[in-house]
CSV table of C-alpha atoms in Angstrom, one decimal:
chain,number,residue,atom,x,y,z
A,7,UNK,CA,16.4,-18.9,-6.9
A,8,UNK,CA,15.8,-19.9,-3.2
A,9,UNK,CA,12.5,-21.4,-2.0
A,10,UNK,CA,10.7,-20.1,1.1
A,11,UNK,CA,7.4,-20.0,2.8
A,12,UNK,CA,5.0,-16.9,3.2
A,13,UNK,CA,2.6,-16.9,6.1
A,14,UNK,CA,1.4,-15.3,9.1
A,15,UNK,CA,1.1,-15.8,12.8
A,16,UNK,CA,-2.0,-17.7,13.9
A,17,UNK,CA,-0.7,-18.4,17.3
A,18,UNK,CA,2.8,-18.6,18.9
A,19,UNK,CA,2.5,-22.4,19.1
A,20,UNK,CA,1.6,-22.7,15.4
A,21,UNK,CA,4.3,-20.4,14.2
A,22,UNK,CA,7.0,-22.0,16.3
A,23,UNK,CA,6.0,-25.5,14.9
A,24,UNK,CA,5.9,-24.0,11.4
A,25,UNK,CA,9.3,-22.4,11.7
A,26,UNK,CA,10.9,-25.6,13.2
A,27,UNK,CA,9.3,-27.6,10.2
A,28,UNK,CA,10.6,-25.3,7.7
A,29,UNK,CA,14.1,-25.4,9.2
A,30,UNK,CA,14.1,-29.2,9.3
A,31,UNK,CA,12.9,-29.5,5.7
A,32,UNK,CA,15.7,-27.2,4.5
A,33,UNK,CA,13.6,-24.4,3.3
A,34,UNK,CA,15.6,-21.4,2.8
A,35,UNK,CA,13.4,-18.7,4.3
A,36,UNK,CA,10.2,-18.0,6.1
A,37,UNK,CA,8.4,-14.6,5.5
A,38,UNK,CA,5.8,-13.3,8.0
A,39,UNK,CA,3.1,-10.7,7.5
A,40,UNK,CA,2.5,-7.8,9.8
A,41,UNK,CA,-1.1,-6.5,10.4
A,42,UNK,CA,-3.1,-5.8,13.6
A,43,UNK,CA,-2.2,-9.1,15.3
A,44,UNK,CA,0.8,-10.0,17.0
A,45,UNK,CA,4.1,-8.0,16.5
A,46,UNK,CA,6.1,-9.9,13.9
A,47,UNK,CA,9.6,-8.8,14.9
A,48,UNK,CA,8.8,-9.7,18.7
A,49,UNK,CA,7.6,-13.1,17.6
A,50,UNK,CA,10.6,-13.8,15.4
A,51,UNK,CA,12.9,-12.8,18.3
A,52,UNK,CA,11.1,-15.1,20.7
A,53,UNK,CA,10.7,-18.2,18.6
A,54,UNK,CA,13.2,-18.3,15.8
A,55,UNK,CA,16.5,-18.2,17.9
A,56,UNK,CA,17.4,-21.9,17.5
A,57,UNK,CA,16.8,-22.5,13.8
A,58,UNK,CA,20.2,-22.5,12.1
A,59,UNK,CA,20.1,-22.1,8.3
A,60,UNK,CA,16.5,-20.6,8.2
A,61,UNK,CA,16.3,-17.0,7.2
A,62,UNK,CA,13.4,-15.0,8.8
A,63,UNK,CA,11.8,-12.0,7.3
A,64,UNK,CA,9.0,-9.6,7.7
A,65,UNK,CA,6.8,-9.1,4.7
A,66,UNK,CA,6.1,-6.4,5.7
A,67,UNK,CA,6.2,-4.0,8.7
A,68,UNK,CA,4.1,-0.8,8.1
A,69,UNK,CA,6.5,2.2,8.4
A,70,UNK,CA,4.1,5.1,9.1
A,71,UNK,CA,3.3,4.2,12.8
A,72,UNK,CA,7.1,3.4,13.5
A,73,UNK,CA,9.6,6.1,13.8
A,74,UNK,CA,12.7,4.8,11.8
A,75,UNK,CA,15.0,5.0,15.0
A,76,UNK,CA,12.4,2.9,16.9
A,77,UNK,CA,12.1,0.3,14.3
A,78,UNK,CA,15.9,0.1,13.8
A,79,UNK,CA,16.1,-0.5,17.6
A,80,UNK,CA,13.7,-3.3,17.4
A,81,UNK,CA,15.1,-4.8,14.2
A,82,UNK,CA,18.6,-4.8,15.6
A,83,UNK,CA,17.5,-6.3,18.7
A,84,UNK,CA,15.6,-9.1,17.0
A,85,UNK,CA,18.5,-9.6,14.6
A,86,UNK,CA,20.9,-10.0,17.7
A,87,UNK,CA,18.5,-12.7,19.1
A,88,UNK,CA,18.3,-14.7,15.9
A,89,UNK,CA,22.1,-14.6,15.0
A,90,UNK,CA,21.9,-12.3,12.1
A,91,UNK,CA,19.2,-14.2,10.1
A,92,UNK,CA,16.6,-11.5,9.9
A,93,UNK,CA,15.7,-9.6,6.9
A,94,UNK,CA,13.6,-6.5,7.5
A,95,UNK,CA,10.8,-6.0,5.0
A,96,UNK,CA,9.0,-2.7,5.2
A,97,UNK,CA,6.2,-1.0,3.2
A,98,UNK,CA,4.0,2.0,3.2
A,99,UNK,CA,0.6,0.2,3.8
A,100,UNK,CA,-2.5,1.9,2.2
A,101,UNK,CA,-4.2,5.1,2.6
A,102,UNK,CA,-7.3,3.5,3.9
A,103,UNK,CA,-5.2,2.4,6.8
A,104,UNK,CA,-2.8,5.1,7.4
A,105,UNK,CA,-5.2,8.0,7.5
A,106,UNK,CA,-8.3,6.6,9.3
A,107,UNK,CA,-6.6,4.1,11.6
A,108,UNK,CA,-3.4,6.0,12.5
A,109,UNK,CA,-4.5,9.7,11.8
A,110,UNK,CA,-1.6,10.3,9.5
A,111,UNK,CA,-1.3,11.8,6.1
A,112,UNK,CA,-0.7,9.5,3.1
A,113,UNK,CA,0.3,12.5,0.9
A,114,UNK,CA,3.3,11.9,-1.3
A,115,UNK,CA,4.0,8.2,0.1
A,116,UNK,CA,7.1,8.0,-2.2
A,117,UNK,CA,8.7,11.1,-0.5
A,118,UNK,CA,7.9,9.5,2.8
A,119,UNK,CA,9.6,6.2,1.9
A,120,UNK,CA,12.7,7.9,0.5
A,121,UNK,CA,13.2,9.8,3.7
A,122,UNK,CA,12.2,6.8,5.9
A,123,UNK,CA,14.9,4.7,4.1
A,124,UNK,CA,17.6,7.4,4.5
A,125,UNK,CA,16.8,7.7,8.2
A,126,UNK,CA,16.4,4.0,8.8
A,127,UNK,CA,19.7,3.1,7.0
A,128,UNK,CA,21.5,5.6,9.4
A,129,UNK,CA,19.8,4.2,12.4
A,130,UNK,CA,20.7,0.7,11.7
A,131,UNK,CA,24.3,1.7,11.9
A,132,UNK,CA,23.4,2.9,15.4
A,133,UNK,CA,24.4,6.5,14.6
A,134,UNK,CA,21.9,8.7,12.6
A,135,UNK,CA,21.9,12.3,11.7
A,136,UNK,CA,19.0,12.9,9.3
A,137,UNK,CA,16.6,15.7,8.8
A,138,UNK,CA,14.3,15.7,5.7
A,139,UNK,CA,10.9,17.4,4.9
A,140,UNK,CA,8.7,15.1,6.9
A,141,UNK,CA,11.1,12.9,9.1
A,142,UNK,CA,13.9,13.8,11.5
A,143,UNK,CA,16.0,11.1,13.0
A,144,UNK,CA,19.0,12.2,15.2
A,145,UNK,CA,20.7,10.1,17.9
A,146,UNK,CA,22.8,7.0,18.7
A,147,UNK,CA,21.5,3.6,19.5
A,148,UNK,CA,23.5,1.2,21.8
A,149,UNK,CA,22.9,-2.4,20.9
A,150,UNK,CA,26.4,-4.0,21.0
A,151,UNK,CA,27.2,-6.8,18.4
A,152,UNK,CA,23.8,-6.4,16.6
A,153,UNK,CA,24.2,-7.3,12.9
A,154,UNK,CA,22.6,-4.9,10.5
A,155,UNK,CA,19.6,-6.7,8.7
A,156,UNK,CA,19.0,-6.4,5.0
A,157,UNK,CA,16.2,-4.1,4.2
A,158,UNK,CA,13.5,-4.9,1.5
A,159,UNK,CA,10.7,-2.7,0.5
A,160,UNK,CA,7.2,-3.6,-0.8
A,161,UNK,CA,7.8,-1.6,-3.9
A,162,UNK,CA,5.1,-1.8,-6.8
A,163,UNK,CA,5.0,1.2,-8.8
A,164,UNK,CA,7.8,2.6,-10.9
A,165,UNK,CA,8.7,5.5,-8.5
A,166,UNK,CA,8.8,3.3,-5.5
A,167,UNK,CA,11.0,0.8,-7.3
A,168,UNK,CA,13.5,3.5,-8.3
A,169,UNK,CA,13.6,4.7,-4.6
A,170,UNK,CA,14.0,1.1,-3.4
A,171,UNK,CA,16.8,0.3,-5.9
A,172,UNK,CA,18.7,3.4,-4.9
A,173,UNK,CA,18.5,3.0,-1.1
A,174,UNK,CA,17.5,-0.5,0.0
A,175,UNK,CA,18.6,-4.1,-0.6
A,176,UNK,CA,15.7,-5.3,-2.7
A,177,UNK,CA,12.0,-5.7,-2.9
A,178,UNK,CA,9.3,-8.1,-1.5
A,179,UNK,CA,6.2,-8.0,-3.7
A,180,UNK,CA,2.6,-9.1,-3.2
A,181,UNK,CA,-0.1,-9.4,-6.1
A,182,UNK,CA,2.7,-9.1,-8.6
A,183,UNK,CA,2.8,-11.7,-11.5
A,184,UNK,CA,5.4,-12.7,-14.0
A,185,UNK,CA,4.5,-10.3,-16.7
A,186,UNK,CA,4.8,-7.4,-14.3
A,187,UNK,CA,8.0,-8.8,-12.9
A,188,UNK,CA,9.5,-9.1,-16.4
A,189,UNK,CA,8.3,-5.7,-17.8
A,190,UNK,CA,8.4,-3.5,-14.7
A,191,UNK,CA,9.5,-4.7,-11.3
A,192,UNK,CA,13.0,-6.4,-12.1
A,193,UNK,CA,14.3,-4.0,-14.8
A,194,UNK,CA,13.3,-0.9,-12.9
A,195,UNK,CA,14.9,-1.9,-9.5
A,196,UNK,CA,17.9,-3.3,-11.1
A,197,UNK,CA,18.5,-0.2,-13.2
A,198,UNK,CA,18.2,2.0,-10.1
A,199,UNK,CA,20.6,-0.1,-8.1
A,200,UNK,CA,23.1,0.0,-10.9
A,201,UNK,CA,22.8,3.7,-11.3
A,202,UNK,CA,23.3,4.1,-7.4
A,203,UNK,CA,26.3,1.7,-7.5
A,204,UNK,CA,24.6,-0.8,-5.4
A,205,UNK,CA,24.7,-4.7,-5.6
A,206,UNK,CA,22.1,-6.4,-7.7
A,207,UNK,CA,18.8,-6.3,-5.5
A,208,UNK,CA,17.0,-9.1,-4.2
A,209,UNK,CA,13.7,-9.9,-5.6
A,210,UNK,CA,11.3,-11.7,-3.2
A,211,UNK,CA,8.2,-13.0,-4.6
A,212,UNK,CA,5.3,-14.5,-2.6
A,213,UNK,CA,2.3,-16.0,-4.4
A,214,UNK,CA,-0.6,-18.3,-3.1
A,215,UNK,CA,0.1,-21.8,-4.0
A,216,UNK,CA,-2.1,-24.9,-4.0
A,217,UNK,CA,-1.3,-28.4,-5.3
A,218,UNK,CA,-4.6,-30.0,-5.9
A,219,UNK,CA,-6.6,-32.5,-7.9
A,220,UNK,CA,-9.5,-30.1,-8.0
A,221,UNK,CA,-8.2,-26.8,-9.5
A,222,UNK,CA,-11.7,-25.3,-9.9
A,223,UNK,CA,-12.5,-25.6,-6.2
A,224,UNK,CA,-9.0,-24.3,-5.3
A,225,UNK,CA,-9.4,-21.4,-7.7
A,226,UNK,CA,-12.8,-20.6,-6.1
A,227,UNK,CA,-11.2,-20.6,-2.6
A,228,UNK,CA,-8.4,-18.3,-3.8
A,229,UNK,CA,-10.9,-15.9,-5.2
A,230,UNK,CA,-12.7,-15.8,-1.9
A,231,UNK,CA,-9.7,-15.4,0.2
A,232,UNK,CA,-8.0,-12.8,-1.9
A,233,UNK,CA,-11.0,-10.8,-3.1
A,234,UNK,CA,-10.4,-7.7,-0.9
A,235,UNK,CA,-6.9,-7.1,-2.4
A,236,UNK,CA,-8.7,-6.0,-5.7
A,237,UNK,CA,-10.1,-3.0,-3.7
A,238,UNK,CA,-6.8,-1.6,-2.8
A,239,UNK,CA,-5.5,0.8,-5.4
A,240,UNK,CA,-1.9,-0.3,-5.4
A,241,UNK,CA,-2.9,-3.9,-5.8
A,242,UNK,CA,-5.4,-3.1,-8.4
A,243,UNK,CA,-2.8,-1.4,-10.5
A,244,UNK,CA,-0.6,-4.6,-10.4
A,245,UNK,CA,-3.7,-6.8,-11.3
A,246,UNK,CA,-4.4,-4.4,-14.2
A,247,UNK,CA,-0.9,-4.6,-15.4
A,248,UNK,CA,-0.9,-8.3,-15.3
A,249,UNK,CA,-4.1,-8.4,-17.3
A,250,UNK,CA,-6.0,-10.0,-14.5
A,251,UNK,CA,-9.5,-9.2,-13.5
A,252,UNK,CA,-9.4,-10.8,-10.1
A,253,UNK,CA,-6.7,-11.3,-7.3
A,254,UNK,CA,-7.4,-15.1,-7.4
A,255,UNK,CA,-5.8,-15.4,-10.8
A,256,UNK,CA,-2.5,-14.6,-9.1
A,257,UNK,CA,-2.5,-17.9,-7.3
A,258,UNK,CA,-0.5,-20.9,-8.7
A,259,UNK,CA,-2.8,-23.9,-8.8
A,260,UNK,CA,-2.5,-27.4,-10.2
A,261,UNK,CA,-0.9,-30.8,-9.9
A,262,UNK,CA,2.6,-31.0,-8.5
A,263,UNK,CA,4.4,-31.0,-11.9
A,264,UNK,CA,2.6,-27.9,-13.3
A,265,UNK,CA,2.9,-26.0,-10.1
A,266,UNK,CA,6.6,-26.8,-9.8
A,267,UNK,CA,7.0,-25.7,-13.5
A,268,UNK,CA,5.3,-22.3,-12.8
A,269,UNK,CA,7.3,-21.7,-9.8
A,270,UNK,CA,10.7,-22.7,-11.6
A,271,UNK,CA,9.9,-20.3,-14.5
A,272,UNK,CA,10.2,-17.4,-12.1
A,273,UNK,CA,13.9,-18.0,-11.8
A,274,UNK,CA,14.6,-17.2,-15.3
A,275,UNK,CA,12.8,-13.8,-14.8
A,276,UNK,CA,15.5,-12.9,-12.1
A,277,UNK,CA,13.4,-13.7,-9.0
A,278,UNK,CA,15.9,-14.4,-6.2
A,279,UNK,CA,13.4,-16.0,-3.6
A,280,UNK,CA,10.0,-17.5,-4.3
A,281,UNK,CA,7.8,-17.7,-1.0
A,282,UNK,CA,4.8,-20.1,-1.3
A,283,UNK,CA,1.7,-18.8,0.5
A,284,UNK,CA,0.3,-22.2,0.9
A,285,UNK,CA,-3.5,-22.7,1.0
A,286,UNK,CA,-6.2,-25.2,0.5
A,287,UNK,CA,-7.7,-28.1,2.5
A,288,UNK,CA,-5.5,-30.2,4.7
A,289,UNK,CA,-4.6,-32.7,2.2
A,290,UNK,CA,-3.8,-29.9,-0.4
A,291,UNK,CA,-1.7,-28.0,2.2
A,292,UNK,CA,0.4,-31.2,2.8
A,293,UNK,CA,0.9,-31.8,-0.7
A,294,UNK,CA,1.9,-28.3,-1.4
A,295,UNK,CA,4.3,-28.3,1.6
A,296,UNK,CA,5.9,-31.4,0.4
A,297,UNK,CA,6.4,-29.9,-3.1
A,298,UNK,CA,7.9,-26.7,-1.5
A,299,UNK,CA,10.3,-29.0,0.5
A,300,UNK,CA,11.4,-30.9,-2.5
A,301,UNK,CA,12.0,-27.7,-4.6
A,302,UNK,CA,14.1,-26.4,-1.7
A,303,UNK,CA,16.1,-29.6,-1.3
A,304,UNK,CA,17.0,-29.5,-5.0
A,305,UNK,CA,18.9,-26.2,-4.4
A,306,UNK,CA,20.8,-27.3,-1.3
């Protein structure tokens, strides 16, 4: 199991420094969110060019407002800039974003994702001829020398996991804990990949992490920071599967040894990359970053 970091772009200076620090520490990967701030693929192309050994990924780019040919064009360009170190994580977002913000229908998101992956896979080869029920992608791109990035999907439920295992390279989760990974996520996606004759899929699992001497305060902070995820139906379903009442219970909190043990236990489930979403006060963040670097070093 590789060790990575999961974060977001606060500023260009901040993410440039963070990526450089991660590369210097020998951390395997850095995964960046995409919301309504800076465009993550643009940022990766601009600041991650000279970071040999550091894999950079999106976790995740929402697909509804981006035609698969346009996303393929952007991802190929970014991957060319970073020397093939990009992993493209994509996801369907949520109905309360897709419909009121973008004016698009969220009806049958699994169908949409299946067609999107079929179109995107073709477009990433730079020659696509696809027509489905809701998506059409027909044309040739021209980006000489651009490596094709691996494609991961934010797949949570059984149907989306089946589609992902069949058509993509793996999944990147959020608000998914060890029970759900063991009982649903990993067996479902592996079964689908095997049935489709594809290689064993990647399982990238980000979770909030805090190394602390004050677990109660850290847990309260996690509850405050993560509360809104409990109101999104797809995440609420994952919390219910896990047996958690609140999103803050997903956070990995404790002293360095207990946090390390909890992270290490995920490898036995079949997780291929653990990405730490580091939080806490400045001292706690520093201690957590030190632990992440130590875990990564042990795997080099």
